[in-house]
PDB file of C-alpha atoms in Angstrom:
ATOM      1  CA  MET A   1     -16.021  -1.302  -5.429  1.00 91.00           C
ATOM      2  CA  ASP A   2     -16.891  -1.388  -1.716  1.00 96.00           C
ATOM      3  CA  PHE A   3     -14.014  -1.708   0.732  1.00 98.00           C
ATOM      4  CA  GLU A   4     -12.773  -0.951   4.232  1.00 98.00           C
ATOM      5  CA  LEU A   5      -9.420   0.357   5.459  1.00 98.00           C
ATOM      6  CA  VAL A   6      -8.021  -1.954   8.140  1.00 98.00           C
ATOM      7  CA  LYS A   7      -5.048  -1.099  10.343  1.00 99.00           C
ATOM      8  CA  ILE A   8      -2.302  -3.741  10.483  1.00 99.00           C
ATOM      9  CA  LYS A   9      -1.441  -3.445  14.169  1.00 98.00           C
ATOM     10  CA  ASP A  10       1.454  -5.934  14.046  1.00 98.00           C
ATOM     11  CA  LEU A  11       3.247  -3.828  11.427  1.00 98.00           C
ATOM     12  CA  SER A  12       2.438  -0.390  12.865  1.00 99.00           C
ATOM     13  CA  GLY A  13       4.734   1.426  15.266  1.00 98.00           C
ATOM     14  CA  ARG A  14       5.587   4.737  16.870  1.00 98.00           C
ATOM     15  CA  LYS A  15       6.820   6.336  13.619  1.00 98.00           C
ATOM     16  CA  ALA A  16       4.279   5.086  11.062  1.00 99.00           C
ATOM     17  CA  SER A  17       1.075   3.088  10.770  1.00 99.00           C
ATOM     18  CA  PHE A  18       0.231   0.586   8.078  1.00 99.00           C
ATOM     19  CA  TYR A  19      -3.242  -0.105   6.748  1.00 99.00           C
ATOM     20  CA  THR A  20      -4.515  -2.432   4.074  1.00 99.00           C
ATOM     21  CA  VAL A  21      -7.710  -2.771   2.059  1.00 99.00           C
ATOM     22  CA  MET A  22     -10.415  -5.347   2.678  1.00 98.00           C
ATOM     23  CA  ARG A  23     -12.738  -5.529  -0.326  1.00 97.00           C
ATOM     24  CA  ASP A  24     -16.371  -6.307   0.343  1.00 96.00           C
ATOM     25  CA  GLY A  25     -16.953 -10.028  -0.077  1.00 95.00           C
ATOM     26  CA  ASP A  26     -13.272 -10.997   0.253  1.00 96.00           C
ATOM     27  CA  ASN A  27     -11.966 -12.883   3.276  1.00 97.00           C
ATOM     28  CA  LYS A  28      -8.372 -11.676   2.802  1.00 98.00           C
ATOM     29  CA  SER A  29      -7.011  -8.149   2.478  1.00 98.00           C
ATOM     30  CA  LEU A  30      -5.062  -6.989  -0.565  1.00 98.00           C
ATOM     31  CA  PHE A  31      -1.807  -7.215   1.392  1.00 98.00           C
ATOM     32  CA  GLU A  32      -2.614 -10.689   2.765  1.00 98.00           C
ATOM     33  CA  THR A  33      -3.341 -11.840  -0.786  1.00 98.00           C
ATOM     34  CA  PHE A  34      -0.018 -10.350  -1.960  1.00 98.00           C
ATOM     35  CA  LEU A  35       1.846 -12.227   0.793  1.00 98.00           C
ATOM     36  CA  GLU A  36       0.044 -15.483   0.065  1.00 98.00           C
ATOM     37  CA  GLU A  37       0.638 -15.283  -3.694  1.00 97.00           C
ATOM     38  CA  ASN A  38       4.358 -14.552  -3.356  1.00 96.00           C
ATOM     39  CA  SER A  39       5.579 -16.138  -0.103  1.00 95.00           C
ATOM     40  CA  ILE A  40       6.813 -19.376  -1.669  1.00 96.00           C
ATOM     41  CA  THR A  41       8.401 -18.207  -4.923  1.00 94.00           C
ATOM     42  CA  PHE A  42       9.752 -14.945  -3.468  1.00 94.00           C
ATOM     43  CA  LYS A  43      10.332 -15.961   0.162  1.00 94.00           C
ATOM     44  CA  ASN A  44      13.486 -13.861   0.691  1.00 93.00           C
ATOM     45  CA  GLU A  45      11.957 -10.799  -0.945  1.00 94.00           C
ATOM     46  CA  ILE A  46       8.860 -11.087   1.269  1.00 95.00           C
ATOM     47  CA  PHE A  47      11.120 -11.225   4.353  1.00 95.00           C
ATOM     48  CA  ASP A  48      12.924  -8.131   3.077  1.00 94.00           C
ATOM     49  CA  ILE A  49       9.636  -6.271   2.511  1.00 96.00           C
ATOM     50  CA  ILE A  50       8.458  -7.091   6.054  1.00 96.00           C
ATOM     51  CA  ARG A  51      11.832  -5.994   7.458  1.00 96.00           C
ATOM     52  CA  ARG A  52      11.622  -2.661   5.617  1.00 96.00           C
ATOM     53  CA  ILE A  53       8.030  -2.130   6.780  1.00 98.00           C
ATOM     54  CA  LYS A  54       9.107  -2.689  10.398  1.00 98.00           C
ATOM     55  CA  THR A  55      12.000  -0.240   9.965  1.00 97.00           C
ATOM     56  CA  ILE A  56       9.572   2.347   8.589  1.00 98.00           C
ATOM     57  CA  SER A  57       7.043   1.827  11.375  1.00 98.00           C
ATOM     58  CA  ASN A  58       9.492   1.826  14.291  1.00 98.00           C
ATOM     59  CA  LYS A  59      12.576   3.811  13.240  1.00 98.00           C
ATOM     60  CA  THR A  60      12.336   6.119  10.241  1.00 98.00           C
ATOM     61  CA  GLY A  61       8.738   6.800   9.313  1.00 98.00           C
ATOM     62  CA  ALA A  62       7.670   6.600   5.672  1.00 97.00           C
ATOM     63  CA  ILE A  63      10.543   8.660   4.278  1.00 96.00           C
ATOM     64  CA  ASP A  64      11.055   9.146   0.543  1.00 93.00           C
ATOM     65  CA  GLY A  65      13.994   6.745   0.265  1.00 92.00           C
ATOM     66  CA  PHE A  66      11.773   3.695   0.774  1.00 93.00           C
ATOM     67  CA  PHE A  67       9.307   4.500  -1.999  1.00 94.00           C
ATOM     68  CA  LYS A  68       9.229   4.902  -5.756  1.00 91.00           C
ATOM     69  CA  PRO A  69       6.822   7.829  -6.267  1.00 92.00           C
ATOM     70  CA  ASN A  70       4.439   8.638  -9.116  1.00 90.00           C
ATOM     71  CA  GLU A  71       3.065   5.159  -9.721  1.00 91.00           C
ATOM     72  CA  GLY A  72      -0.444   6.578 -10.143  1.00 90.00           C
ATOM     73  CA  LYS A  73      -2.030   9.891 -11.031  1.00 89.00           C
ATOM     74  CA  PRO A  74      -0.496  13.165  -9.829  1.00 89.00           C
ATOM     75  CA  GLY A  75      -1.339  13.824  -6.191  1.00 88.00           C
ATOM     76  CA  ASP A  76      -2.892  10.450  -5.351  1.00 92.00           C
ATOM     77  CA  GLY A  77       0.046   9.232  -3.236  1.00 93.00           C
ATOM     78  CA  LEU A  78       0.354   5.973  -5.148  1.00 96.00           C
ATOM     79  CA  CYS A  79       3.875   4.587  -4.977  1.00 96.00           C
ATOM     80  CA  ALA A  80       5.767   1.315  -4.847  1.00 94.00           C
ATOM     81  CA  LEU A  81       7.890   0.085  -1.988  1.00 93.00           C
ATOM     82  CA  TYR A  82      11.402   0.177  -3.451  1.00 79.00           C
ATOM     83  CA  ASP A  83      12.829  -3.220  -4.179  1.00 73.00           C
ATOM     84  CA  GLN A  84      16.406  -4.251  -3.605  1.00 76.00           C
ATOM     85  CA  PRO A  85      18.689  -4.556  -6.645  1.00 74.00           C
ATOM     86  CA  GLY A  86      17.893  -7.848  -8.331  1.00 74.00           C
ATOM     87  CA  SER A  87      14.472  -8.096  -6.677  1.00 81.00           C
ATOM     88  CA  LYS A  88      11.528  -8.943  -8.889  1.00 84.00           C
ATOM     89  CA  LEU A  89       8.680  -8.131  -6.500  1.00 90.00           C
ATOM     90  CA  ARG A  90       6.642  -4.921  -6.683  1.00 92.00           C
ATOM     91  CA  LEU A  91       4.286  -3.852  -3.836  1.00 96.00           C
ATOM     92  CA  TYR A  92       1.973  -0.904  -4.489  1.00 97.00           C
ATOM     93  CA  CYS A  93       1.092   1.481  -1.659  1.00 98.00           C
ATOM     94  CA  ILE A  94      -0.712   4.740  -0.991  1.00 98.00           C
ATOM     95  CA  ARG A  95       1.395   7.028   1.163  1.00 97.00           C
ATOM     96  CA  PHE A  96       0.100   9.811   3.397  1.00 97.00           C
ATOM     97  CA  GLY A  97       3.108  11.820   4.525  1.00 95.00           C
ATOM     98  CA  ARG A  98       5.572  10.008   6.769  1.00 97.00           C
ATOM     99  CA  GLU A  99       2.945   8.569   9.086  1.00 98.00           C
ATOM    100  CA  ILE A 100       0.443   6.395   7.195  1.00 98.00           C
ATOM    101  CA  VAL A 101       0.896   3.879   4.385  1.00 99.00           C
ATOM    102  CA  ILE A 102      -1.859   1.757   2.857  1.00 99.00           C
ATOM    103  CA  LEU A 103      -0.452  -1.536   1.565  1.00 99.00           C
ATOM    104  CA  GLY A 104      -2.139  -2.844  -1.547  1.00 98.00           C
ATOM    105  CA  GLY A 105      -1.201  -5.648  -3.850  1.00 97.00           C
ATOM    106  CA  GLY A 106       1.409  -6.222  -6.489  1.00 95.00           C
ATOM    107  CA  GLY A 107       3.403  -9.050  -7.906  1.00 94.00           C
ATOM    108  CA  PRO A 108       6.556  -9.998  -9.755  1.00 91.00           C
ATOM    109  CA  LYS A 109       7.881  -7.443 -12.225  1.00 84.00           C
ATOM    110  CA  PRO A 110      10.254  -9.040 -14.682  1.00 77.00           C
ATOM    111  CA  LYS A 111      13.208  -6.723 -15.282  1.00 74.00           C
ATOM    112  CA  PRO A 112      12.651  -6.466 -19.079  1.00 77.00           C
ATOM    113  CA  ILE A 113       9.244  -4.869 -18.412  1.00 79.00           C
ATOM    114  CA  ARG A 114       9.610  -1.095 -18.331  1.00 74.00           C
ATOM    115  CA  ALA A 115       5.988  -0.075 -17.705  1.00 78.00           C
ATOM    116  CA  LEU A 116       3.413  -1.711 -15.461  1.00 76.00           C
ATOM    117  CA  GLN A 117       0.942  -1.660 -18.361  1.00 78.00           C
ATOM    118  CA  GLU A 118       3.043  -4.379 -20.004  1.00 82.00           C
ATOM    119  CA  ASP A 119       2.018  -6.840 -17.261  1.00 85.00           C
ATOM    120  CA  GLU A 120      -1.700  -7.550 -16.703  1.00 90.00           C
ATOM    121  CA  LYS A 121      -1.302  -8.499 -13.015  1.00 92.00           C
ATOM    122  CA  LEU A 122       0.663  -5.350 -12.121  1.00 92.00           C
ATOM    123  CA  LYS A 123      -1.680  -3.189 -14.184  1.00 91.00           C
ATOM    124  CA  SER A 124      -4.723  -4.640 -12.418  1.00 94.00           C
ATOM    125  CA  GLU A 125      -3.222  -4.187  -8.933  1.00 95.00           C
ATOM    126  CA  ASN A 126      -2.084  -0.638  -9.701  1.00 94.00           C
ATOM    127  CA  TYR A 127      -5.373   0.515 -11.242  1.00 94.00           C
ATOM    128  CA  GLN A 128      -7.329  -0.986  -8.352  1.00 96.00           C
ATOM    129  CA  LEU A 129      -5.253   1.067  -5.898  1.00 97.00           C
ATOM    130  CA  ARG A 130      -5.741   4.178  -8.059  1.00 96.00           C
ATOM    131  CA  GLU A 131      -9.507   3.768  -7.684  1.00 96.00           C
ATOM    132  CA  ILE A 132      -9.134   3.324  -3.920  1.00 97.00           C
ATOM    133  CA  ALA A 133      -6.905   6.420  -3.677  1.00 97.00           C
ATOM    134  CA  GLN A 134      -9.526   8.494  -5.505  1.00 96.00           C
ATOM    135  CA  LYS A 135     -12.275   7.398  -3.112  1.00 97.00           C
ATOM    136  CA  ILE A 136     -10.110   8.193  -0.090  1.00 97.00           C
ATOM    137  CA  MET A 137      -9.273  11.653  -1.468  1.00 96.00           C
ATOM    138  CA  LYS A 138     -12.977  12.404  -2.034  1.00 96.00           C
ATOM    139  CA  SER A 139     -13.750  11.289   1.534  1.00 97.00           C
ATOM    140  CA  GLN A 140     -10.969  13.506   2.890  1.00 96.00           C
ATOM    141  CA  ILE A 141     -12.360  16.512   1.022  1.00 96.00           C
ATOM    142  CA  ALA A 142     -15.837  15.736   2.412  1.00 96.00           C
ATOM    143  CA  LYS A 143     -14.259  15.395   5.896  1.00 96.00           C
ATOM    144  CA  GLU A 144     -15.630  11.848   6.241  1.00 97.00           C
ATOM    145  CA  ILE A 145     -12.146  10.515   6.925  1.00 98.00           C
ATOM    146  CA  TYR A 146      -9.348  12.465   8.591  1.00 97.00           C
ATOM    147  CA  PHE A 147      -6.085  12.057  10.479  1.00 98.00           C
ATOM    148  CA  SER A 148      -5.779  11.582  14.234  1.00 98.00           C
ATOM    149  CA  LYS A 149      -4.034  14.351  16.193  1.00 97.00           C
ATOM    150  CA  ASP A 150      -0.683  12.529  15.994  1.00 97.00           C
ATOM    151  CA  TYR A 151      -1.279  11.766  12.280  1.00 97.00           C
ATOM    152  CA  LEU A 152      -0.633   8.048  12.898  1.00 98.00           C
ATOM    153  CA  ASP A 153      -4.215   6.906  12.328  1.00 98.00           C
ATOM    154  CA  PHE A 154      -7.226   7.460  10.156  1.00 98.00           C
ATOM    155  CA  GLU A 155     -10.407   8.437  11.956  1.00 98.00           C
ATOM    156  CA  GLY A 156     -13.954   8.742  10.740  1.00 98.00           C
ATOM    157  CA  GLU A 157     -15.655   6.479   8.227  1.00 97.00           C
ATOM    158  CA  LEU A 158     -13.230   3.766   7.099  1.00 98.00           C
ATOM    159  CA  LYS A 159     -15.840   1.884   5.043  1.00 97.00           C
ATOM    160  CA  PHE A 160     -16.283   3.026   1.465  1.00 97.00           C
ATOM    161  CA  GLU A 161     -19.337   2.190  -0.622  1.00 93.00           C
ATOM    162  CA  ASP A 162     -20.269   3.043  -4.203  1.00 85.00           C
TER     163      ASP A 162
END
């Protein structure tokens, strides 16, 4: 899968920056697709997610309390933005410390479902982000992508090709 990391300037602030993934051949990012798919049925939850993202970017940074860790493989940074009690929407992210979060996709998670593997949509979104996280980690090791001096941005090669 070929993709590019794209900074979401409107959602980034002085405490944290948000990126999303633009897959080669797509005209919408993973996060834009998530918003489009869920903005009618889960309007209030989408507003809450945007509000929490703005709090993270401008006030708190990407602190642990906002994220459910260990949604991927050990060490890959894959997590989910915590939902409010009663919320049915799950948004998968890749977190790099308190400063950078990559917003992926997700979808509704019915409360009876205990594991993401029980829902094909959530499984697909999660495994796609796992693959992206692996490619980013390999690029970091090869020093093709790295953090800016203030740790709020990625620098280097933001396009990933197979």
